[in-house]
C-alpha positions as CSV (number, residue, x, y, z in Angstrom):
1,M,18.9,-13.3,9.2
2,K,15.1,-13.0,9.0
3,W,13.0,-11.4,11.6
4,T,9.6,-9.9,11.7
5,W,7.4,-7.5,13.6
6,D,3.8,-7.7,14.7
7,W,2.8,-5.2,11.9
8,D,4.2,-7.5,9.2
9,L,1.0,-8.5,7.4
10,R,2.2,-12.1,7.3
11,Q,1.7,-12.1,11.1
12,A,-1.9,-10.8,11.0
13,T,-3.6,-14.1,12.0
14,R,-1.3,-14.5,15.1
15,V,-1.6,-10.8,16.0
16,A,-5.4,-10.9,15.6
17,G,-5.5,-13.9,18.0
18,D,-3.5,-11.9,20.5
19,L,-5.7,-8.8,20.1
20,R,-8.9,-10.8,20.9
21,T,-7.9,-10.6,24.5
22,Y,-7.9,-6.8,24.4
23,L,-10.7,-6.0,22.0
24,P,-14.2,-5.0,23.1
25,S,-16.8,-7.6,22.1
26,S,-18.2,-5.1,19.6
27,R,-14.9,-5.4,17.6
28,L,-14.5,-9.2,17.7
29,T,-16.8,-9.7,14.7
30,L,-14.8,-7.3,12.6
31,C,-11.5,-8.9,13.7
32,D,-12.8,-12.4,12.8
33,A,-14.0,-11.2,9.4
34,A,-10.6,-9.7,8.7
35,V,-8.8,-13.0,9.6
36,R,-11.3,-14.9,7.4
37,Y,-10.6,-12.5,4.5
38,L,-6.9,-12.9,4.8
39,A,-7.2,-16.7,5.0
40,Q,-9.3,-16.7,1.8
41,H,-7.7,-14.0,-0.3
42,F,-4.2,-13.2,1.0
43,Y,-2.5,-16.2,2.4
44,P,-3.0,-18.4,-0.7
45,V,-1.1,-15.9,-2.9
46,L,1.5,-15.0,-0.3
47,P,4.1,-17.6,-1.6
48,Q,3.9,-16.0,-5.1
49,L,4.9,-12.5,-3.8
50,R,8.5,-11.3,-4.2
51,E,10.4,-10.9,-1.0
52,G,13.4,-8.7,0.0
53,M,14.5,-6.1,2.5
54,I,11.8,-3.5,3.0
55,H,12.0,-0.3,5.1
56,G,8.8,-1.1,6.9
57,D,7.8,2.4,7.8
58,L,8.3,4.5,4.6
59,N,6.4,7.7,5.0
60,D,7.1,11.4,4.6
61,T,8.4,11.8,8.1
62,N,11.2,9.3,7.3
63,L,12.2,11.0,4.1
64,L,14.6,13.9,3.5
65,F,13.7,16.3,0.8
66,N,15.7,19.1,-0.9
67,A,14.3,22.5,-1.8
68,E,12.7,21.1,-5.0
69,R,10.9,18.5,-2.9
70,Q,12.9,15.6,-4.3
71,V,13.8,12.8,-2.0
72,V,17.4,12.9,-1.1
73,G,17.6,10.5,1.8
74,V,15.7,7.9,3.9
75,L,15.8,7.7,7.7
76,D,14.6,5.4,10.5
77,F,15.4,1.8,9.5
78,Q,14.4,0.3,12.9
79,D,11.3,-1.3,11.3
80,A,13.2,-2.8,8.4
81,L,12.6,-6.5,7.8
82,H,12.8,-9.2,5.1
83,G,9.3,-9.2,3.8
84,C,7.1,-8.9,0.7
85,S,8.2,-6.0,-1.4
86,V,4.6,-5.0,-2.2
87,F,4.0,-4.4,1.5
88,E,6.1,-1.2,1.2
89,L,3.6,0.2,-1.2
90,G,0.8,-0.7,1.2
91,I,2.5,1.0,4.0
92,C,3.0,4.2,2.0
93,A,-0.7,4.1,0.8
94,G,-1.8,3.7,4.4
95,Y,0.1,6.7,5.6
96,F,-1.2,8.7,2.6
97,A,-4.8,7.7,3.5
98,I,-4.3,8.8,7.1
99,S,-3.0,12.2,5.9
100,A,-5.9,12.6,3.5
101,W,-8.4,11.5,6.1
102,T,-7.1,13.9,8.7
103,G,-6.8,16.7,6.2
104,S,-3.3,17.5,7.3
105,P,-0.7,17.3,4.6
106,R,2.5,16.2,6.2
107,L,5.1,17.6,3.7
108,E,6.2,20.9,5.2
109,P,9.5,22.8,4.9
110,V,11.8,22.4,7.8
């Protein structure tokens, strides 16, 4: 069974169209530029990307660590989907960038 979520990058053009209703006019140019970029650079290579089951929300809050900070478990599979394997890396990088930008490391002992 294959399903998808709005945050699946393969759905970006459809989601961007839906968002146009809610975006302020100052953001429409940026939205349109992103859709054009995806159409030109991303969608043509999409069929060449390997697909499989991905977690879809892999970040430090969904990982269990032991005292040595080694990953010993993964939680929260509600966003899992059949998608491009490389998207998982992009999701992790996105979370890392948010952590770095906000200056708040998210790995803390529990």
